[in-house]
Coordinates of C-alpha atoms and ligand atoms in Angstrom, one line a residue:
M27 CA -33.5 15.5 -4.6
S28 CA -31.4 14.8 -1.3
K29 CA -27.5 16.2 -1.7
R30 CA -25.2 13.6 -1.9
L31 CA -20.7 12.4 -2.0
G32 CA -19.6 10.3 -3.6
I33 CA -16.5 7.3 -2.6
L34 CA -14.6 5.3 -4.4
T35 CA -10.8 2.6 -3.7
G36 CA -8.6 2.5 -6.8
G37 CA -5.3 0.2 -6.3
G38 CA -4.7 -2.6 -4.6
D39 CA -6.4 -3.5 -1.8
C40 CA -5.3 -3.2 2.0
P41 CA -6.7 -3.6 5.9
G42 CA -9.1 -0.4 6.8
L43 CA -10.7 0.8 3.4
N44 CA -13.8 -0.3 4.8
A45 CA -13.0 1.6 8.0
V46 CA -12.6 4.6 6.0
I47 CA -16.1 4.2 4.0
R48 CA -17.7 3.0 7.0
A49 CA -16.8 6.2 8.7
A50 CA -17.6 8.6 5.6
A51 CA -20.9 7.0 5.4
K52 CA -21.7 7.9 8.5
T53 CA -20.2 11.1 8.4
A54 CA -22.2 12.3 5.6
Y55 CA -25.9 11.2 7.0
A56 CA -25.0 13.3 9.9
H57 CA -25.0 16.2 7.7
G58 CA -27.3 14.9 5.3
Y59 CA -25.8 13.9 2.5
E60 CA -25.9 10.3 0.8
L61 CA -23.7 8.5 -0.1
Y62 CA -22.6 6.6 -3.0
G63 CA -20.4 4.5 -3.3
F64 CA -18.3 3.3 -7.2
L65 CA -17.6 -0.2 -7.0
D66 CA -14.4 -2.0 -8.8
G67 CA -12.6 1.6 -8.6
Y68 CA -13.1 4.7 -11.6
T69 CA -13.9 1.3 -13.7
G70 CA -17.3 2.5 -12.2
V71 CA -17.1 5.9 -12.0
V72 CA -16.4 5.1 -15.8
E73 CA -19.5 3.1 -16.1
G74 CA -21.9 4.7 -13.7
R75 CA -21.8 1.5 -11.0
Y76 CA -23.1 2.3 -7.6
I77 CA -24.6 1.6 -4.6
K78 CA -25.8 3.9 -1.8
L79 CA -23.5 3.6 1.1
D80 CA -27.2 3.4 3.5
P81 CA -27.3 3.4 7.2
P82 CA -27.4 -0.9 6.5
A83 CA -25.0 -1.2 4.2
I84 CA -22.0 0.3 6.2
S85 CA -23.1 -2.6 8.6
G86 CA -20.5 -4.6 10.4
L87 CA -18.0 -3.2 7.6
L88 CA -15.2 -1.9 10.9
H89 CA -13.0 -5.1 11.3
R90 CA -13.8 -6.4 7.9
G91 CA -10.1 -6.2 5.5
G92 CA -10.4 -5.8 1.6
T93 CA -13.2 -3.4 0.9
I94 CA -16.8 -4.4 -0.4
L95 CA -16.8 -1.5 -3.0
G96 CA -14.3 -4.0 -4.7
T97 CA -10.7 -1.9 -6.4
N98 CA -8.6 -2.1 -9.7
N99 CA -5.2 -1.2 -10.1
R100 CA -5.6 -1.1 -13.5
N101 CA -9.3 1.1 -15.5
D102 CA -7.0 4.7 -14.9
P103 CA -10.1 6.4 -16.3
F104 CA -7.2 9.0 -19.0
H105 CA -6.0 4.7 -20.0
F106 CA -9.2 3.3 -20.1
P107 CA -10.2 -0.3 -21.9
V108 CA -12.4 -0.2 -24.2
R109 CA -13.6 -3.5 -26.7
E110 CA -13.7 -2.4 -30.2
G111 CA -15.1 -5.9 -32.3
D112 CA -12.1 -8.6 -31.2
K113 CA -9.5 -6.3 -29.7
V114 CA -9.5 -4.1 -25.9
V115 CA -8.1 -0.8 -26.4
Y116 CA -6.4 2.5 -25.0
R117 CA -9.0 5.6 -24.6
D118 CA -9.4 8.2 -22.5
M119 CA -12.9 8.1 -21.0
S120 CA -12.2 10.4 -18.5
W121 CA -14.9 12.8 -20.6
K122 CA -17.3 9.6 -19.5
A123 CA -16.4 9.9 -15.9
L124 CA -17.6 13.8 -15.5
E125 CA -20.7 13.3 -17.0
N126 CA -21.2 10.3 -14.8
L127 CA -20.2 12.4 -11.3
E128 CA -22.8 15.5 -12.8
R129 CA -25.8 13.1 -14.3
L130 CA -25.9 11.7 -10.5
G131 CA -25.3 14.8 -9.1
I132 CA -22.2 14.3 -7.5
E133 CA -21.2 17.1 -6.0
I134 CA -17.5 15.5 -4.2
L135 CA -15.9 12.7 -5.3
L136 CA -13.5 11.0 -2.3
V137 CA -11.3 8.7 -3.9
I138 CA -9.0 6.2 -1.2
G139 CA -5.8 4.9 -2.7
G140 CA -2.1 5.1 -3.5
D141 CA 0.2 6.9 -5.6
G142 CA -0.9 5.4 -8.6
T143 CA -5.0 6.2 -8.1
L144 CA -4.0 9.8 -6.7
A145 CA -2.4 10.7 -10.1
G146 CA -6.5 9.4 -11.2
A147 CA -8.2 12.2 -9.3
R148 CA -5.6 15.2 -9.4
D149 CA -5.7 14.8 -13.0
L150 CA -9.8 15.1 -12.7
K151 CA -9.6 17.7 -10.9
A152 CA -7.5 19.1 -13.9
K153 CA -10.5 18.5 -15.8
G154 CA -12.7 20.4 -13.1
A155 CA -13.7 17.4 -10.9
R156 CA -14.4 18.2 -6.8
I157 CA -12.1 15.1 -5.6
I158 CA -10.7 14.6 -2.0
G159 CA -8.0 12.0 -2.2
I160 CA -7.6 9.3 0.9
P161 CA -4.4 8.2 1.2
K162 CA -3.6 4.1 1.9
T163 CA -0.8 1.7 1.0
I164 CA 0.5 -0.7 3.0
D165 CA 4.2 0.6 2.0
N166 CA 3.5 3.5 3.4
D167 CA 5.0 5.5 0.8
L168 CA 3.1 7.8 -0.1
K169 CA 5.4 11.5 0.0
A170 CA 2.2 13.7 1.7
T171 CA 1.0 11.9 4.8
D172 CA 3.0 11.0 7.2
Q173 CA 1.2 7.9 7.3
T174 CA -0.8 5.6 5.6
F175 CA -3.3 3.1 7.0
G176 CA -2.8 -0.4 6.3
F177 CA 0.9 -0.1 7.0
D178 CA 0.7 -1.2 10.7
T179 CA -1.2 -4.0 10.4
A180 CA 1.5 -5.4 7.7
V181 CA 3.8 -4.4 9.4
R182 CA 1.6 -6.8 12.2
T183 CA 1.7 -10.0 10.1
A184 CA 5.2 -9.6 8.6
T185 CA 5.9 -9.5 12.7
D186 CA 3.1 -12.0 13.3
A187 CA 5.7 -14.4 10.7
L188 CA 9.1 -13.6 11.7
D189 CA 8.3 -14.8 15.1
K190 CA 7.2 -18.1 13.5
L191 CA 10.4 -18.0 11.4
H192 CA 11.9 -17.3 14.5
T193 CA 10.5 -21.6 15.3
T194 CA 12.6 -23.6 12.3
A195 CA 15.1 -20.6 12.4
E196 CA 16.4 -21.9 16.3
S197 CA 15.1 -25.8 16.1
H198 CA 16.5 -26.9 12.0
H199 CA 19.8 -24.6 12.9
R200 CA 19.1 -23.1 9.2
V201 CA 18.9 -19.3 8.0
M202 CA 16.1 -18.8 7.5
V203 CA 14.1 -15.6 4.9
L204 CA 11.5 -13.7 4.7
E205 CA 10.4 -12.2 1.0
L206 CA 8.1 -9.0 1.8
M207 CA 6.6 -5.8 0.4
G208 CA 6.6 -2.3 -0.1
R209 CA 7.3 -1.9 -3.9
Y210 CA 10.3 1.2 -3.8
A211 CA 11.3 1.5 0.2
G212 CA 11.6 0.1 3.4
W213 CA 9.2 0.3 5.3
I214 CA 7.6 -2.9 5.9
A215 CA 10.3 -4.4 6.0
L216 CA 12.3 -1.0 8.9
Y217 CA 10.0 -1.5 10.6
S218 CA 8.8 -5.5 11.4
G219 CA 12.4 -6.8 11.1
L220 CA 13.3 -4.2 14.4
A221 CA 9.8 -5.7 15.9
G222 CA 10.2 -9.1 14.7
G223 CA 14.7 -9.7 16.2
A224 CA 15.4 -9.5 12.4
D225 CA 19.5 -10.2 12.5
V226 CA 19.8 -8.9 8.5
I227 CA 17.6 -7.2 7.0
L228 CA 18.4 -5.2 3.2
I229 CA 15.9 -2.8 1.5
P230 CA 16.1 -0.5 -1.0
E231 CA 16.7 2.7 0.0
I232 CA 20.7 0.9 1.8
P233 CA 22.6 -0.9 -0.9
W234 CA 24.1 -4.2 0.0
T235 CA 26.6 -7.0 -0.7
P236 CA 26.5 -10.6 -0.8
E237 CA 29.9 -10.1 1.8
G238 CA 28.4 -7.5 4.4
V239 CA 25.9 -9.7 4.8
I240 CA 27.8 -13.3 4.9
K241 CA 29.8 -11.4 7.9
K242 CA 27.3 -11.0 10.2
I243 CA 25.5 -14.2 10.1
E244 CA 29.3 -16.5 9.5
A245 CA 29.6 -13.5 14.0
R246 CA 26.4 -15.0 15.2
R247 CA 27.9 -19.0 14.0
A248 CA 31.2 -17.7 16.3
E249 CA 28.9 -16.6 18.5
G250 CA 26.9 -20.3 18.9
K251 CA 24.4 -18.5 17.4
P252 CA 24.4 -20.7 13.9
F253 CA 20.9 -19.7 12.7
S254 CA 19.7 -15.9 11.0
I255 CA 16.8 -14.5 10.1
V256 CA 16.5 -12.2 6.9
V257 CA 14.3 -9.5 5.5
V258 CA 14.0 -9.0 2.0
A259 CA 11.9 -5.8 0.8
E260 CA 10.7 -6.9 -2.4
G261 CA 12.6 -3.6 -3.7
V262 CA 16.1 -4.4 -3.3
R263 CA 18.4 -5.5 -6.1
S264 CA 20.8 -8.3 -6.8
P265 CA 24.2 -7.4 -6.5
S266 CA 24.5 -6.6 -10.0
G267 CA 21.9 -4.4 -9.3
E268 CA 18.7 -5.4 -11.1
L269 CA 15.3 -5.2 -9.7
V270 CA 14.3 -8.7 -9.6
V271 CA 10.6 -8.6 -11.5
Q272 CA 8.0 -11.5 -11.2
R273 CA 6.0 -10.2 -12.9
R274 CA 4.7 -7.2 -15.3
V275 CA 0.7 -5.5 -15.3
E276 CA -0.2 -4.3 -19.3
G277 CA -3.0 -2.2 -18.5
S278 CA -1.2 -1.0 -14.7
V279 CA -0.5 3.2 -14.1
E280 CA 2.5 0.9 -12.9
K281 CA 3.1 -2.2 -14.0
V282 CA 6.0 -3.7 -13.1
R283 CA 5.0 -6.7 -10.0
L284 CA 8.3 -6.4 -8.0
G285 CA 9.6 -10.5 -6.9
G286 CA 12.0 -13.4 -6.4
I287 CA 15.1 -11.1 -4.6
G288 CA 14.5 -13.7 -1.3
Q289 CA 15.0 -17.0 -3.5
L290 CA 18.1 -15.5 -4.8
V291 CA 19.5 -14.0 -1.5
A292 CA 19.2 -17.5 0.1
Q293 CA 21.3 -18.5 -2.9
I294 CA 24.2 -16.8 -2.1
I295 CA 23.9 -17.6 2.1
E296 CA 23.5 -20.4 0.9
E297 CA 26.4 -21.4 -0.8
K298 CA 28.9 -18.5 0.5
T299 CA 27.9 -20.2 4.6
G300 CA 26.6 -23.8 3.9
I301 CA 24.0 -23.1 6.4
E302 CA 20.7 -24.4 5.0
T303 CA 18.4 -21.2 4.0
R304 CA 14.9 -21.2 3.3
V305 CA 12.7 -18.6 2.0
T306 CA 9.4 -17.5 2.4
V307 CA 7.5 -15.2 0.1
L308 CA 5.0 -13.2 2.7
G309 CA 2.2 -11.2 -0.6
H310 CA -0.6 -10.3 -0.4
I311 CA -0.7 -12.1 3.5
Q312 CA 1.1 -8.9 4.2
R313 CA -2.4 -6.5 2.5
G314 CA -5.2 -9.4 4.1
G315 CA -7.5 -10.0 7.3
S316 CA -9.3 -6.8 9.7
P317 CA -6.9 -4.6 9.9
S318 CA -5.3 -3.4 13.6
S319 CA -7.0 -1.3 16.5
Y320 CA -4.5 1.6 14.7
D321 CA -4.6 1.6 11.2
R322 CA -8.8 1.0 12.5
V323 CA -8.4 4.5 13.8
L324 CA -6.5 6.4 11.3
A325 CA -9.4 5.2 8.6
T326 CA -12.1 6.9 10.5
R327 CA -10.1 9.5 11.5
F328 CA -9.2 10.1 7.5
G329 CA -13.3 8.7 6.5
V330 CA -14.5 11.6 9.4
A331 CA -12.5 14.4 8.0
A332 CA -12.8 13.6 3.9
A333 CA -16.4 14.0 4.8
E334 CA -16.5 16.8 6.6
L335 CA -14.1 18.7 4.3
A336 CA -16.1 17.5 1.7
V337 CA -18.9 18.9 3.9
K338 CA -17.7 22.6 4.2
G339 CA -17.7 22.2 0.1
V340 CA -13.6 21.8 -0.2
H341 CA -11.7 19.8 -3.1
G342 CA -8.9 19.6 -5.0
V343 CA -7.1 17.8 -1.5
M344 CA -5.9 14.8 0.2
V345 CA -6.2 14.8 3.8
C346 CA -3.1 13.6 5.3
L347 CA -0.9 12.8 9.1
R348 CA 0.7 15.2 9.8
G349 CA 2.3 14.6 13.1
N350 CA 0.2 13.2 15.1
D351 CA -2.9 15.6 13.8
I352 CA -5.1 15.1 10.8
S353 CA -4.6 17.8 7.6
Y354 CA -4.7 18.2 4.3
V355 CA -2.5 19.3 0.9
P356 CA -3.0 20.1 -2.0
L357 CA -4.0 17.9 -4.8
E358 CA -1.4 18.9 -6.5
E359 CA 1.3 18.0 -4.1
V360 CA 0.5 14.3 -3.6
A361 CA 1.6 11.3 -6.4
G362 CA 5.2 11.1 -8.6
E363 CA 8.0 9.9 -6.0
P364 CA 7.6 7.5 -3.8
R365 CA 8.3 9.0 0.5
T366 CA 11.7 5.8 0.6
V367 CA 13.2 5.3 3.3
P368 CA 15.7 8.2 4.4
V369 CA 18.9 6.5 5.2
D370 CA 19.7 8.2 8.2
H371 CA 15.7 7.8 9.1
P372 CA 16.8 7.6 13.2
L373 CA 15.3 3.7 13.6
I374 CA 18.1 2.6 11.1
H375 CA 20.7 4.2 13.5
T376 CA 18.1 2.2 16.2
A377 CA 18.6 -1.2 14.9
R378 CA 22.2 -1.0 14.1
A379 CA 22.9 0.3 18.3
I380 CA 21.3 -3.7 18.4
G381 CA 24.2 -4.9 16.3
I382 CA 21.0 -5.6 13.5
S383 CA 23.1 -5.8 9.7
F384 CA 21.7 -3.4 6.8
G385 CA 24.2 -5.8 4.6
D386 CA 26.8 -2.9 4.0
Ligands
F6P419 O1 1.0 -1.4 -3.2 C1 0.9 -2.5 -2.7 C2 1.7 -4.1 -2.8 O2 0.7 -5.3 -2.4 C3 3.4 -3.6 -3.3 O3 3.2 -3.7 -1.4 C4 3.0 -5.4 -3.7 O4 4.4 -4.1 -4.8 C5 2.8 -4.9 -5.1 O5 1.0 -4.2 -4.2 C6 1.8 -5.4 -5.4 O6 0.5 -5.5 -6.7 P1 -0.1 -6.4 -7.5 O7 -1.0 -7.4 -5.9 O8 -1.1 -5.6 -8.5 O9 0.6 -8.3 -7.3

């Protein structure tokens, strides 16, 4: 039997997943390994569903968004939905995942995921699984890597949206509010707000007040600019301090789905300034489409590095970016608290220096 590695994609999709799969498969094959791709995240490992990622299967993947393996942000192997009679109950099926990996002769499993998926990888490691993590998320909020792939593409998409919103803001003398993803971190809002010329950027890390936002919009009106662009990260709290939740997804590791704060901010602006204010929620557009060249390169570097570590027999770690270098850290250090924007981050200073308001 030839030597064999496995790979899966877990959590939300993200531009660059296919580029990692391609790079890992090419590297594995170059070293005489087969690569099995488990379908739909950990579900495929628990249920023993996979495809062989041989050279024809990975052709044409570099620029493709999404994941050819399918993904899932619900089926944690330690809290796995199982049908019992006419009910779905949650059971610890990690033993089944370990059994399938052994049965299929998978020496090391490459797990591409965000916080929830990597927490699962850490816990499977504790039960004896041989795993290498690969960090992904458009949110860029994983604490053990300086950057995740997917983030750059999301920022470009958001910047493009801001460029387009400027047209209507200027022509109609309106305030245009753009609500962006990012969960509890403001990275996408901060970078795209800067790149897209926002006048106000609201991020979860900096508490804001309606007065702070209005002051900036009124100052612009006084300068003869009766239009403004406001970027709001979905994790920003309401003036009374509450998160605005769109829905709860039962069975998901992180159940809360944020959304709606943009509408609230727009209402406040329109009420207090009398300027017509419209909202755009960019939503999953930020996760879709082809990865940027930066993300293709980062994804390829991660895929190669993970497969090379596996071939050397190293496991129990996650590959990461440190400065401009690829490195790796123990899986025990990768999940948990999100990496949020430090309030003294140089980009906050840069933004303030050119008059961008954070609503504080
Ligand atoms: O973590 C990526 C992300 O897109 C977040 O920015 C967003 O809050 C969440 O996932 C949305 O998840 P779902 O696609 O499950 O609604």
